[in-house]
Short mmCIF file of C-alpha atoms in Angstrom, two decimals:
data_model
loop_
_atom_site.label_atom_id
_atom_site.label_comp_id
_atom_site.label_asym_id
_atom_site.label_seq_id
_atom_site.Cartn_x
_atom_site.Cartn_y
_atom_site.Cartn_z
CA LEU R 1 -151.35 -45.25 -43.03
CA ASN R 2 -155.03 -44.46 -42.67
CA VAL R 3 -155.87 -40.81 -42.68
CA TYR R 4 -159.25 -39.37 -41.29
CA PHE R 5 -160.30 -35.92 -41.68
CA PHE R 6 -163.09 -34.23 -39.72
CA ASP R 7 -163.90 -30.76 -40.31
CA ASN R 8 -165.95 -29.82 -37.28
CA CYS R 9 -165.99 -26.08 -38.47
CA SER R 10 -168.74 -26.88 -40.61
CA ASP R 11 -172.06 -28.51 -39.18
CA SER R 12 -172.31 -31.02 -42.14
CA GLN R 13 -169.90 -33.64 -40.99
CA VAL R 14 -170.07 -35.28 -37.72
CA SER R 15 -168.35 -38.53 -36.97
CA ASP R 16 -168.89 -40.67 -33.81
CA PHE R 17 -165.26 -41.50 -33.95
CA SER R 18 -163.77 -38.01 -33.64
CA GLN R 19 -166.55 -37.30 -31.11
CA ASP R 20 -165.84 -39.96 -28.65
CA ARG R 21 -163.77 -38.97 -25.71
CA GLY R 22 -162.52 -42.34 -25.11
CA TYR R 23 -160.63 -41.99 -28.23
CA LEU R 24 -159.56 -38.20 -27.62
CA PHE R 25 -158.49 -38.56 -24.09
CA GLY R 26 -158.97 -42.19 -22.84
CA ASP R 27 -162.06 -40.85 -21.03
CA GLY R 28 -163.90 -44.15 -20.34
CA PHE R 29 -163.48 -47.61 -18.76
CA PHE R 30 -163.82 -51.25 -19.77
CA THR R 31 -164.12 -54.93 -18.73
CA THR R 32 -163.10 -58.09 -20.45
CA GLY R 33 -164.80 -61.37 -19.69
CA LEU R 34 -165.62 -64.80 -20.90
CA ILE R 35 -168.70 -65.84 -22.54
CA ASN R 36 -169.90 -69.27 -22.26
CA LYS R 37 -173.18 -70.83 -23.43
CA GLY R 38 -174.66 -67.39 -23.93
CA GLN R 39 -173.75 -66.00 -20.58
CA LEU R 40 -170.94 -63.69 -19.19
CA ARG R 41 -169.19 -65.69 -16.57
CA HIS R 42 -169.39 -63.88 -13.11
CA GLU R 43 -171.45 -61.31 -14.43
CA GLU R 44 -172.14 -59.60 -11.11
CA TYR R 45 -168.47 -59.04 -10.82
CA HIS R 46 -168.19 -57.44 -14.18
CA TYR R 47 -171.26 -55.34 -13.34
CA GLN R 48 -169.92 -54.07 -9.99
CA ARG R 49 -166.56 -53.01 -11.53
CA LEU R 50 -168.34 -51.04 -14.27
CA GLN R 51 -170.57 -49.48 -11.69
CA GLU R 52 -167.67 -48.44 -9.66
CA ALA R 53 -165.68 -47.05 -12.52
CA ALA R 54 -168.56 -45.15 -13.58
CA GLN R 55 -169.09 -43.60 -10.23
CA ARG R 56 -165.48 -42.64 -9.69
CA LEU R 57 -164.97 -41.25 -13.10
CA CYS R 58 -168.36 -39.25 -12.91
CA PHE R 59 -170.32 -41.15 -15.61
CA ALA R 60 -173.80 -40.29 -13.93
CA ARG R 61 -175.74 -41.74 -17.02
CA PHE R 62 -174.07 -45.17 -16.78
CA GLN R 63 -176.56 -47.94 -15.34
CA ILE R 64 -176.38 -51.58 -15.35
CA SER R 65 -180.05 -51.67 -16.34
CA LEU R 66 -179.19 -50.06 -19.71
CA LEU R 67 -176.16 -52.32 -20.13
CA LYS R 68 -177.81 -55.60 -19.55
CA PRO R 69 -180.46 -55.77 -22.15
CA GLU R 70 -178.00 -54.60 -24.84
CA LEU R 71 -175.47 -57.29 -23.65
CA ILE R 72 -178.10 -60.06 -23.52
CA THR R 73 -179.13 -59.35 -27.09
CA ARG R 74 -175.65 -59.69 -28.23
CA ILE R 75 -174.42 -62.69 -26.37
CA SER R 76 -177.24 -64.96 -25.82
CA HIS R 77 -176.39 -67.01 -29.01
CA VAL R 78 -172.72 -67.16 -28.44
CA GLU R 79 -171.34 -70.43 -27.32
CA GLN R 80 -167.80 -69.29 -26.47
CA ALA R 81 -166.07 -65.91 -26.78
CA VAL R 82 -164.17 -63.02 -25.16
CA VAL R 83 -166.30 -60.04 -24.70
CA ARG R 84 -164.97 -56.47 -24.18
CA ILE R 85 -167.38 -53.91 -22.84
CA THR R 86 -166.29 -50.23 -23.26
CA VAL R 87 -168.01 -47.13 -21.91
CA THR R 88 -166.83 -43.67 -22.87
CA ARG R 89 -168.12 -40.15 -22.73
CA GLN R 90 -169.49 -38.42 -25.87
CA LYS R 91 -167.83 -35.02 -26.69
CA ASN R 92 -170.32 -32.25 -26.05
CA GLN R 93 -167.80 -29.48 -25.46
CA ARG R 94 -164.43 -28.18 -26.29
CA GLY R 95 -161.25 -29.43 -24.53
CA TYR R 96 -161.25 -31.61 -21.38
CA GLY R 97 -164.42 -30.17 -19.74
CA PHE R 98 -167.40 -32.32 -19.39
CA LYS R 99 -170.76 -32.50 -17.31
CA PRO R 100 -171.30 -35.61 -15.29
CA ASP R 101 -174.59 -36.25 -17.18
CA ASP R 102 -173.06 -36.00 -20.49
CA ALA R 103 -174.39 -38.77 -23.06
CA ILE R 104 -172.08 -41.93 -23.12
CA ASN R 105 -171.25 -44.48 -25.87
CA LEU R 106 -171.16 -48.28 -25.01
CA VAL R 107 -169.16 -50.58 -27.36
CA ILE R 108 -169.51 -54.38 -27.12
CA GLN R 109 -166.77 -56.44 -28.99
CA LEU R 110 -166.57 -60.11 -29.32
CA SER R 111 -163.44 -62.06 -30.07
CA PRO R 112 -162.58 -65.67 -30.29
CA LEU R 113 -161.07 -67.24 -27.21
CA PRO R 114 -157.36 -66.84 -27.04
CA ALA R 115 -154.85 -69.74 -27.20
CA GLN R 116 -154.45 -71.61 -23.88
CA VAL R 117 -151.59 -70.51 -21.74
CA ARG R 118 -148.96 -72.88 -20.61
CA SER R 119 -149.60 -74.60 -17.30
CA THR R 120 -147.00 -72.25 -15.43
CA CYS R 121 -145.78 -68.76 -16.01
CA HIS R 122 -142.40 -67.13 -16.41
CA LEU R 123 -142.68 -63.60 -15.03
CA VAL R 124 -140.23 -60.72 -15.49
CA PHE R 125 -139.91 -57.28 -13.99
CA SER R 126 -140.93 -54.74 -16.63
CA SER R 127 -138.53 -52.04 -17.54
CA ILE R 128 -141.62 -49.70 -17.45
CA PRO R 129 -142.72 -48.33 -14.14
CA ILE R 130 -146.50 -48.09 -13.45
CA SER R 131 -148.35 -45.00 -13.85
CA CYS R 132 -149.52 -43.65 -10.45
CA ASN R 133 -152.52 -41.68 -9.57
CA PRO R 134 -154.62 -42.40 -6.38
CA VAL R 135 -157.85 -41.06 -8.01
CA LEU R 136 -157.45 -43.46 -10.92
CA ALA R 137 -155.84 -46.37 -9.17
CA GLY R 138 -157.91 -49.60 -9.21
CA ILE R 139 -160.08 -48.67 -12.22
CA LYS R 140 -159.71 -50.45 -15.39
CA HIS R 141 -159.91 -47.16 -17.33
CA LEU R 142 -158.68 -46.59 -20.92
CA ASN R 143 -155.34 -44.83 -19.98
CA ARG R 144 -153.21 -48.05 -20.48
CA LEU R 145 -149.88 -46.83 -22.05
CA ASP R 146 -148.07 -48.29 -19.21
CA SER R 147 -149.32 -51.83 -19.84
CA VAL R 148 -148.99 -51.20 -23.69
CA LEU R 149 -145.20 -50.26 -23.35
CA ALA R 150 -144.70 -53.14 -20.87
CA SER R 151 -146.05 -55.58 -23.30
CA GLN R 152 -142.42 -55.08 -25.12
CA ASP R 153 -140.88 -57.04 -22.32
CA LEU R 154 -142.74 -60.28 -23.35
CA THR R 155 -140.00 -61.50 -25.55
CA GLY R 156 -138.78 -65.26 -25.68
CA ASP R 157 -139.91 -67.02 -22.69
CA ASN R 158 -141.42 -64.24 -20.69
CA GLN R 159 -145.03 -64.55 -20.45
CA GLU R 160 -145.99 -61.62 -18.18
CA ALA R 161 -144.15 -58.44 -17.08
CA LEU R 162 -144.65 -57.14 -13.68
CA LEU R 163 -145.08 -53.37 -13.22
CA CYS R 164 -143.53 -51.50 -10.10
CA GLN R 165 -143.66 -48.20 -8.28
CA HIS R 166 -140.24 -47.74 -7.23
CA ASP R 167 -139.52 -50.84 -5.14
CA ASN R 168 -143.13 -51.89 -4.75
CA VAL R 169 -144.63 -54.53 -7.18
CA ILE R 170 -148.13 -53.52 -8.19
CA CYS R 171 -149.36 -55.99 -10.78
CA GLY R 172 -148.71 -57.81 -14.19
CA SER R 173 -149.26 -55.80 -17.54
CA ARG R 174 -152.74 -57.79 -17.72
CA SER R 175 -153.01 -59.52 -14.33
CA ASN R 176 -152.90 -59.26 -10.50
CA LEU R 177 -150.17 -60.93 -8.35
CA PHE R 178 -150.70 -63.01 -5.31
CA ILE R 179 -147.63 -64.43 -3.31
CA ALA R 180 -147.07 -66.98 -0.56
CA TYR R 181 -144.79 -65.30 2.05
CA GLN R 182 -144.06 -66.27 5.41
CA ASN R 183 -147.00 -68.66 5.68
CA GLN R 184 -149.67 -66.00 4.37
CA TRP R 185 -151.16 -65.24 1.02
CA LEU R 186 -150.44 -61.45 0.10
CA THR R 187 -151.59 -59.22 -2.79
CA PRO R 188 -150.23 -55.84 -3.52
CA ASP R 189 -151.96 -52.74 -2.21
CA LEU R 190 -153.61 -50.97 -5.31
CA SER R 191 -154.45 -47.64 -3.74
CA GLN R 192 -151.68 -45.71 -5.67
CA ALA R 193 -151.68 -47.56 -8.97
CA GLY R 194 -152.72 -50.68 -10.77
CA VAL R 195 -156.15 -52.42 -11.81
CA LYS R 196 -158.25 -54.29 -9.40
CA GLY R 197 -159.10 -57.31 -11.50
CA ILE R 198 -162.46 -59.12 -10.98
CA THR R 199 -160.74 -62.45 -10.68
CA ARG R 200 -158.70 -60.84 -7.84
CA ARG R 201 -161.83 -59.76 -6.24
CA ARG R 202 -163.53 -63.07 -6.69
CA LEU R 203 -160.65 -65.13 -5.44
CA MET R 204 -160.24 -62.86 -2.20
CA ASP R 205 -163.98 -63.32 -1.51
CA LEU R 206 -163.76 -67.09 -2.03
CA MET R 207 -160.54 -67.24 0.19
CA THR R 208 -162.35 -65.16 2.85
CA GLN R 209 -165.18 -67.38 2.65
CA GLU R 210 -163.01 -70.58 3.03
CA ASN R 211 -161.09 -69.08 6.13
CA ILE R 212 -157.86 -68.78 4.09
CA ALA R 213 -156.17 -65.60 5.17
CA VAL R 214 -155.26 -63.10 2.27
CA LYS R 215 -153.99 -59.55 3.00
CA GLU R 216 -153.71 -56.58 0.67
CA THR R 217 -150.35 -54.90 1.57
CA GLN R 218 -147.28 -53.39 0.16
CA ILE R 219 -144.96 -56.00 -1.44
CA THR R 220 -141.32 -55.11 -2.27
CA GLN R 221 -139.29 -56.78 -4.98
CA ALA R 222 -137.29 -58.29 -2.19
CA MET R 223 -140.32 -60.09 -0.79
CA LEU R 224 -141.45 -61.32 -4.21
CA LEU R 225 -138.05 -62.74 -4.82
CA SER R 226 -138.07 -64.54 -1.45
CA CYS R 227 -141.64 -65.85 -1.70
CA ASP R 228 -142.67 -69.52 -1.27
CA ALA R 229 -145.09 -69.28 -4.20
CA ALA R 230 -146.75 -66.84 -6.61
CA PHE R 231 -149.40 -66.73 -9.08
CA LEU R 232 -151.31 -64.32 -11.39
CA THR R 233 -155.06 -64.01 -11.97
CA ASN R 234 -157.06 -62.39 -14.70
CA SER R 235 -160.56 -63.30 -16.30
CA LEU R 236 -159.13 -65.50 -18.91
CA TRP R 237 -156.55 -67.58 -17.03
CA GLY R 238 -158.12 -67.57 -13.52
CA ILE R 239 -155.13 -68.74 -11.46
CA TRP R 240 -151.71 -68.94 -13.28
CA PRO R 241 -149.02 -70.39 -11.04
CA VAL R 242 -145.68 -68.64 -11.53
CA SER R 243 -142.73 -70.92 -11.90
CA LYS R 244 -139.93 -68.35 -12.70
CA ILE R 245 -139.18 -64.75 -11.96
CA ASP R 246 -136.49 -63.25 -13.97
CA ASN R 247 -133.91 -66.17 -13.63
CA LYS R 248 -135.19 -67.57 -10.16
CA ILE R 249 -137.17 -70.71 -10.08
CA VAL R 250 -140.28 -70.61 -8.05
CA ALA R 251 -142.02 -73.54 -6.64
CA THR R 252 -145.68 -73.84 -7.84
CA GLU R 253 -146.89 -76.45 -5.32
CA LEU R 254 -148.65 -73.84 -2.84
CA SER R 255 -150.16 -72.22 -5.94
CA GLU R 256 -151.58 -75.47 -7.30
CA ASN R 257 -152.90 -76.63 -4.18
CA LEU R 258 -154.82 -73.46 -3.55
CA LYS R 259 -156.37 -73.71 -7.14
CA LEU R 260 -157.32 -77.18 -6.51
CA LYS R 261 -158.72 -76.76 -2.99
CA LEU R 262 -160.88 -73.77 -4.03
CA LYS R 263 -161.71 -75.48 -7.45
CA PHE R 264 -161.06 -72.04 -8.91
CA GLU R 265 -161.61 -71.61 -12.67
CA ALA R 266 -161.69 -68.74 -15.16
CA LEU A 1 -176.90 -44.10 -25.12
CA ASN A 2 -175.22 -44.99 -28.46
CA VAL A 3 -174.57 -48.67 -28.60
CA TYR A 4 -171.97 -50.16 -31.03
CA PHE A 5 -171.50 -53.79 -31.43
CA PHE A 6 -168.64 -55.62 -33.17
CA ASP A 7 -168.44 -59.24 -33.61
CA ASN A 8 -164.63 -60.00 -34.44
CA CYS A 9 -165.27 -63.62 -34.14
CA SER A 10 -166.38 -63.42 -37.60
CA ASP A 11 -164.33 -62.04 -40.36
CA SER A 12 -167.26 -60.11 -41.98
CA GLN A 13 -167.50 -57.09 -39.96
CA VAL A 14 -164.24 -55.12 -39.33
CA SER A 15 -164.57 -51.37 -38.02
CA ASP A 16 -161.76 -48.97 -37.67
CA PHE A 17 -163.23 -47.55 -34.58
CA SER A 18 -162.91 -50.79 -32.59
CA GLN A 19 -159.75 -51.55 -34.15
CA ASP A 20 -157.99 -48.41 -33.09
CA ARG A 21 -155.67 -48.62 -30.17
CA GLY A 22 -156.01 -45.15 -29.25
CA TYR A 23 -159.53 -45.75 -28.45
CA LEU A 24 -158.82 -49.17 -26.94
CA PHE A 25 -156.00 -48.14 -24.73
CA GLY A 26 -155.11 -44.56 -25.24
CA ASP A 27 -152.16 -45.76 -27.30
CA GLY A 28 -151.46 -42.64 -29.24
CA PHE A 29 -150.49 -38.98 -29.09
CA PHE A 30 -151.49 -35.63 -30.39
CA THR A 31 -150.93 -31.96 -30.99
CA THR A 32 -153.30 -28.98 -30.97
CA GLY A 33 -152.39 -25.82 -32.68
CA LEU A 34 -153.67 -22.66 -34.60
CA ILE A 35 -154.19 -22.35 -38.18
CA ASN A 36 -153.88 -18.94 -39.65
CA LYS A 37 -154.22 -18.34 -43.46
CA GLY A 38 -153.78 -21.88 -44.48
CA GLN A 39 -150.68 -22.36 -42.32
CA LEU A 40 -150.26 -24.27 -39.12
CA ARG A 41 -148.42 -21.80 -36.82
CA HIS A 42 -145.11 -22.69 -35.47
CA GLU A 43 -145.19 -25.84 -37.24
CA GLU A 44 -141.80 -26.99 -36.87
CA TYR A 45 -142.46 -27.02 -33.08
CA HIS A 46 -145.54 -29.33 -33.58
CA TYR A 47 -143.56 -31.67 -35.89
CA GLN A 48 -140.86 -31.92 -33.44
CA ARG A 49 -143.31 -32.83 -30.57
CA LEU A 50 -144.91 -35.35 -32.59
CA GLN A 51 -141.57 -36.81 -33.85
CA GLU A 52 -140.34 -37.18 -30.21
CA ALA A 53 -143.74 -38.78 -29.09
CA ALA A 54 -143.53 -41.26 -31.91
CA GLN A 55 -139.89 -42.13 -30.90
CA ARG A 56 -140.73 -42.53 -27.25
CA LEU A 57 -143.85 -44.46 -27.74
CA CYS A 58 -142.23 -46.67 -30.51
CA PHE A 59 -144.31 -45.65 -33.51
CA ALA A 60 -141.59 -46.63 -36.05
CA ARG A 61 -143.88 -45.92 -38.95
CA PHE A 62 -144.72 -42.25 -38.17
CA GLN A 63 -142.76 -39.81 -40.32
CA ILE A 64 -143.37 -36.07 -40.67
CA SER A 65 -142.91 -36.60 -44.43
CA LEU A 66 -146.08 -38.63 -44.36
CA LEU A 67 -147.97 -36.09 -42.22
CA LYS A 68 -147.05 -32.91 -44.02
CA PRO A 69 -148.76 -33.47 -47.46
CA GLU A 70 -151.91 -34.89 -45.85
CA LEU A 71 -151.93 -31.80 -43.34
CA ILE A 72 -151.39 -29.19 -46.25
CA THR A 73 -154.12 -30.62 -48.34
CA ARG A 74 -156.61 -30.10 -45.58
CA ILE A 75 -155.58 -26.68 -44.32
CA SER A 76 -154.27 -24.62 -47.20
CA HIS A 77 -157.68 -23.14 -47.92
CA VAL A 78 -158.52 -22.68 -44.19
CA GLU A 79 -158.42 -19.06 -42.90
CA GLN A 80 -158.48 -19.55 -39.24
CA ALA A 81 -159.19 -22.73 -37.10
CA VAL A 82 -157.86 -24.96 -34.51
CA VAL A 83 -156.34 -28.21 -35.55
CA ARG A 84 -155.82 -31.42 -33.57
CA ILE A 85 -153.55 -34.00 -35.17
CA THR A 86 -153.87 -37.44 -33.48
CA VAL A 87 -151.71 -40.47 -34.14
CA THR A 88 -152.66 -43.87 -33.02
CA ARG A 89 -151.61 -47.38 -33.45
CA GLN A 90 -153.93 -49.85 -35.43
CA LYS A 91 -154.96 -53.10 -33.76
CA ASN A 92 -152.91 -56.11 -35.24
CA GLN A 93 -153.11 -58.58 -32.43
CA ARG A 94 -154.88 -59.43 -29.12
CA GLY A 95 -154.36 -57.43 -26.10
CA TYR A 96 -151.74 -54.71 -25.26
CA GLY A 97 -148.95 -56.17 -27.38
CA PHE A 98 -147.80 -54.37 -30.58
CA LYS A 99 -144.90 -54.26 -32.93
CA PRO A 100 -143.02 -50.99 -33.58
CA ASP A 101 -143.78 -51.03 -37.08
CA ASP A 102 -147.49 -51.61 -36.79
CA ALA A 103 -149.63 -49.57 -39.02
CA ILE A 104 -150.85 -46.24 -37.71
CA ASN A 105 -153.89 -44.08 -37.95
CA LEU A 106 -153.78 -40.39 -38.60
CA VAL A 107 -156.79 -38.14 -37.62
CA ILE A 108 -156.82 -34.46 -38.52
CA GLN A 109 -159.68 -32.45 -36.93
CA LEU A 110 -160.55 -28.82 -37.53
CA SER A 111 -162.60 -26.78 -35.09
CA PRO A 112 -163.47 -22.98 -34.92
CA LEU A 113 -161.49 -20.80 -32.72
CA PRO A 114 -162.39 -20.77 -29.13
CA ALA A 115 -163.76 -17.62 -27.69
CA GLN A 116 -160.98 -15.26 -26.38
CA VAL A 117 -159.95 -15.69 -22.58
CA ARG A 118 -160.07 -12.74 -20.30
CA SER A 119 -156.82 -10.96 -20.13
CA THR A 120 -155.73 -12.37 -16.75
CA CYS A 121 -156.43 -15.79 -15.16
CA HIS A 122 -157.72 -16.90 -12.05
CA LEU A 123 -155.76 -20.20 -11.19
CA VAL A 124 -156.77 -22.83 -8.49
CA PHE A 125 -155.08 -25.98 -7.18
CA SER A 126 -156.96 -28.94 -8.62
CA SER A 127 -158.46 -31.64 -6.21
CA ILE A 128 -156.86 -34.28 -8.70
CA PRO A 129 -153.32 -35.15 -8.42
CA ILE A 130 -151.27 -35.40 -11.86
CA SER A 131 -150.74 -39.00 -13.11
CA CYS A 132 -146.98 -39.99 -12.66
CA ASN A 133 -144.76 -42.02 -15.08
CA PRO A 134 -141.23 -41.05 -16.03
CA VAL A 135 -141.40 -43.00 -19.15
CA LEU A 136 -144.67 -40.94 -20.29
CA ALA A 137 -143.76 -37.61 -18.76
CA GLY A 138 -143.60 -34.84 -21.16
CA ILE A 139 -145.46 -36.43 -24.06
CA LYS A 140 -148.85 -35.14 -25.02
CA HIS A 141 -150.27 -38.78 -25.27
CA LEU A 142 -153.87 -39.96 -25.10
CA ASN A 143 -153.93 -40.89 -21.37
CA ARG A 144 -155.28 -37.61 -20.12
CA LEU A 145 -158.03 -38.75 -17.44
CA ASP A 146 -156.27 -36.60 -14.86
CA SER A 147 -156.70 -33.33 -16.89
CA VAL A 148 -160.27 -34.68 -17.73
CA LEU A 149 -161.22 -34.94 -14.06
CA ALA A 150 -159.34 -31.76 -13.09
CA SER A 151 -161.58 -29.81 -15.62
CA GLN A 152 -164.41 -30.18 -12.86
CA ASP A 153 -162.46 -27.77 -10.84
CA LEU A 154 -163.28 -24.88 -13.29
CA THR A 155 -166.16 -23.57 -11.70
CA GLY A 156 -167.35 -20.15 -11.25
CA ASP A 157 -164.43 -17.67 -11.83
CA ASN A 158 -161.69 -20.29 -11.87
CA GLN A 159 -160.22 -20.46 -15.48
CA GLU A 160 -157.45 -22.89 -14.97
CA ALA A 161 -156.62 -25.77 -12.57
CA LEU A 162 -153.12 -26.65 -11.35
CA LEU A 163 -152.14 -30.32 -11.16
CA CYS A 164 -149.52 -31.12 -8.57
CA GLN A 165 -147.48 -34.31 -7.49
CA HIS A 166 -147.74 -34.08 -3.72
CA ASP A 167 -146.20 -30.78 -2.89
CA ASN A 168 -144.62 -29.86 -6.29
CA VAL A 169 -146.77 -28.03 -8.84
CA ILE A 170 -146.44 -29.52 -12.34
CA CYS A 171 -148.71 -27.95 -14.83
CA GLY A 172 -152.25 -26.59 -15.58
CA SER A 173 -154.85 -29.07 -16.85
CA ARG A 174 -154.13 -27.60 -20.40
CA SER A 175 -151.37 -25.35 -19.91
CA ASN A 176 -147.72 -24.96 -18.59
CA LEU A 177 -146.66 -22.71 -15.78
CA PHE A 178 -144.05 -20.06 -15.36
CA ILE A 179 -143.36 -18.21 -12.28
CA ALA A 180 -141.00 -15.10 -11.29
CA TYR A 181 -139.36 -16.10 -8.09
CA GLN A 182 -136.46 -14.41 -6.28
CA ASN A 183 -135.70 -12.58 -9.59
CA GLN A 184 -135.54 -15.45 -11.82
CA TRP A 185 -138.04 -17.13 -14.18
CA LEU A 186 -138.81 -20.66 -13.27
CA THR A 187 -140.89 -23.53 -14.74
CA PRO A 188 -141.64 -26.89 -13.28
CA ASP A 189 -139.45 -29.92 -14.06
CA LEU A 190 -141.53 -32.31 -16.21
CA SER A 191 -139.31 -35.30 -15.82
CA GLN A 192 -141.96 -37.32 -13.77
CA ALA A 193 -145.31 -35.97 -15.01
CA GLY A 194 -146.98 -33.28 -17.13
CA VAL A 195 -146.94 -32.20 -20.76
CA LYS A 196 -144.11 -30.39 -22.46
CA GLY A 197 -146.10 -27.70 -24.29
CA ILE A 198 -144.79 -26.52 -27.71
CA THR A 199 -145.52 -22.89 -26.32
CA ARG A 200 -143.45 -23.55 -23.37
CA ARG A 201 -140.60 -24.75 -25.60
CA ARG A 202 -141.04 -21.77 -27.95
CA LEU A 203 -140.93 -19.24 -25.10
CA MET A 204 -137.93 -20.86 -23.52
CA ASP A 205 -136.02 -20.82 -26.88
CA LEU A 206 -136.88 -17.10 -27.24
CA MET A 207 -135.97 -16.29 -23.45
CA THR A 208 -132.61 -18.01 -23.86
CA GLN A 209 -132.06 -16.22 -27.22
CA GLU A 210 -132.67 -12.86 -25.53
CA ASN A 211 -130.63 -13.78 -22.41
CA ILE A 212 -133.32 -13.97 -20.22
CA ALA A 213 -132.82 -16.72 -17.72
CA VAL A 214 -135.25 -19.42 -17.25
CA LYS A 215 -134.75 -22.65 -15.32
CA GLU A 216 -136.59 -25.76 -15.23
CA THR A 217 -136.78 -26.86 -11.62
CA GLN A 218 -138.74 -28.42 -8.63
CA ILE A 219 -141.65 -25.66 -7.81
CA THR A 220 -143.32 -26.40 -4.57
CA GLN A 221 -146.76 -24.92 -3.73
CA ALA A 222 -145.15 -22.53 -1.16
CA MET A 223 -142.89 -21.21 -3.75
CA LEU A 224 -145.82 -20.56 -6.24
CA LEU A 225 -147.66 -18.93 -3.30
CA SER A 226 -144.84 -16.50 -2.70
CA CYS A 227 -143.83 -15.77 -6.43
CA ASP A 228 -143.77 -12.24 -7.76
CA ALA A 229 -145.54 -13.02 -10.92
CA ALA A 230 -146.98 -16.21 -12.72
CA PHE A 231 -148.32 -17.00 -16.18
CA LEU A 232 -149.63 -20.00 -18.25
CA THR A 233 -148.76 -20.83 -21.64
CA ASN A 234 -150.44 -22.84 -24.43
CA SER A 235 -150.93 -22.83 -28.12
CA LEU A 236 -154.15 -21.06 -28.12
CA TRP A 237 -153.42 -18.34 -25.53
CA GLY A 238 -149.68 -17.85 -25.87
CA ILE A 239 -148.82 -16.14 -22.55
CA TRP A 240 -151.66 -15.57 -19.95
CA PRO A 241 -150.90 -13.63 -16.93
CA VAL A 242 -152.09 -15.02 -13.62
CA SER A 243 -153.87 -12.58 -11.44
CA LYS A 244 -155.12 -14.88 -8.63
CA ILE A 245 -154.16 -18.31 -7.30
CA ASP A 246 -156.95 -19.72 -5.03
CA ASN A 247 -157.58 -16.58 -3.11
CA LYS A 248 -154.37 -14.90 -3.21
CA ILE A 249 -153.87 -11.86 -5.52
CA VAL A 250 -150.77 -12.00 -7.81
CA ALA A 251 -149.32 -8.95 -9.57
CA THR A 252 -149.31 -9.37 -13.24
CA GLU A 253 -146.77 -6.67 -14.34
CA LEU A 254 -143.84 -8.82 -14.65
CA SER A 255 -145.68 -11.26 -16.87
CA GLU A 256 -147.17 -8.43 -18.96
CA ASN A 257 -143.81 -6.81 -19.38
CA LEU A 258 -142.28 -10.24 -20.64
CA LYS A 259 -144.88 -10.71 -22.94
CA LEU A 260 -144.49 -7.16 -24.48
CA LYS A 261 -140.86 -7.26 -24.49
CA LEU A 262 -140.72 -10.60 -26.47
CA LYS A 263 -143.69 -9.64 -28.69
CA PHE A 264 -144.92 -13.12 -27.73
CA GLU A 265 -147.97 -14.16 -29.62
CA ALA A 266 -149.87 -17.61 -29.69
#
């Protein structure tokens, strides 16, 4: 047990840790990406996601032009790593209240690349429902307790857990879902819950460009269980074909063909 | 803009800030209470809330017997203050995954007492819907972005904002709601969303003890707008009678009578 004590009744002792609203309330947002040869891969997608989160969560001070030079300084010498970029609001008043132009904290964290995942994924339905709020849906914000608890479903052979809102599948605990269903690629509508991943966006842009139809729509558990193929996306894996959902075997051919055809990499 | 950089690729630099999952994911819980003459008021209620949150969020290492001596050391000399006690999980692996017996951080923060609120409250419906998830509902966890955004509705004369799930009123951005409706006290059912405040619990226990009926149930916006009285509760205010909801005047007599009858203090 680490114990930290901050007496904010006296002026003498002010700690950034206890004054960060990311820590206090989850008041912030982040992105996680790959660094390769000193560059953040697909950086424009990361910047666009951060900018959109800043706008929706009223972080008026956040600007990509402030982030870029800070990031470049820290990563230009890095051969390969994972970077997490987190933006939070500084505390300037009591309680939940804030002003849109409150000062912000930027944290840049580098970690080693994770171990490679297997070539195909065993997916399970999580016992944890997804948190729903249309004003927060889509944003990679810091309120991630549903994904945290869903991680407990990753036991044995299960490599990713799928969070649902009642009967609708929304996304994996750390990924987005695509399915081939009745000759069309579908991905869940994320207007009520879930995170809009940058790899999801990148793939949808590329599919549109290549005239491969893909539709954001409601996907029920029954639709998923009768799909012709399914795969997961995130910034670390790119496209990850699903070979099993609960105990049902899923064919991976359509997923693998799509990945090859688009030459899609993380 | 404060910039923090952590290179976790090398072993040399490890910061508690970047390794705290409260900061990374909102993975933790808290309570806020009053200290008076070296004592946390209604401490058993605070301990019970923390214990329940720990159990529901799988913090197996959290024990009141660990917290108590740490807290006593920090507050026994304090005449009056607000204390926030926050418990978070330490990072020990990549991503959302954790083990129930992972090490935890405890943060104890003291702040001066807030300014007194006015004798009655002007309540408005927030433009922000409440975040819904039955596995998180009731817990004062660190995923508080809905309350954060709802704080922006506290403009002009509006002193508290009410968060709803569709047509059902759930709670204030920092308080619980009680209404007098058809000769009975009601308070919203919090099984899908909202925080179960310790003052709410304390009041319900006392009412039951005094044979005053109070029922947890679904409360619609229409019911609220036709109530005979309404009040808000939290640890800092105790009972706060509502005198206005949006533009509708609400009588405060029943609320004030209840407060007097029970001699209910924060």
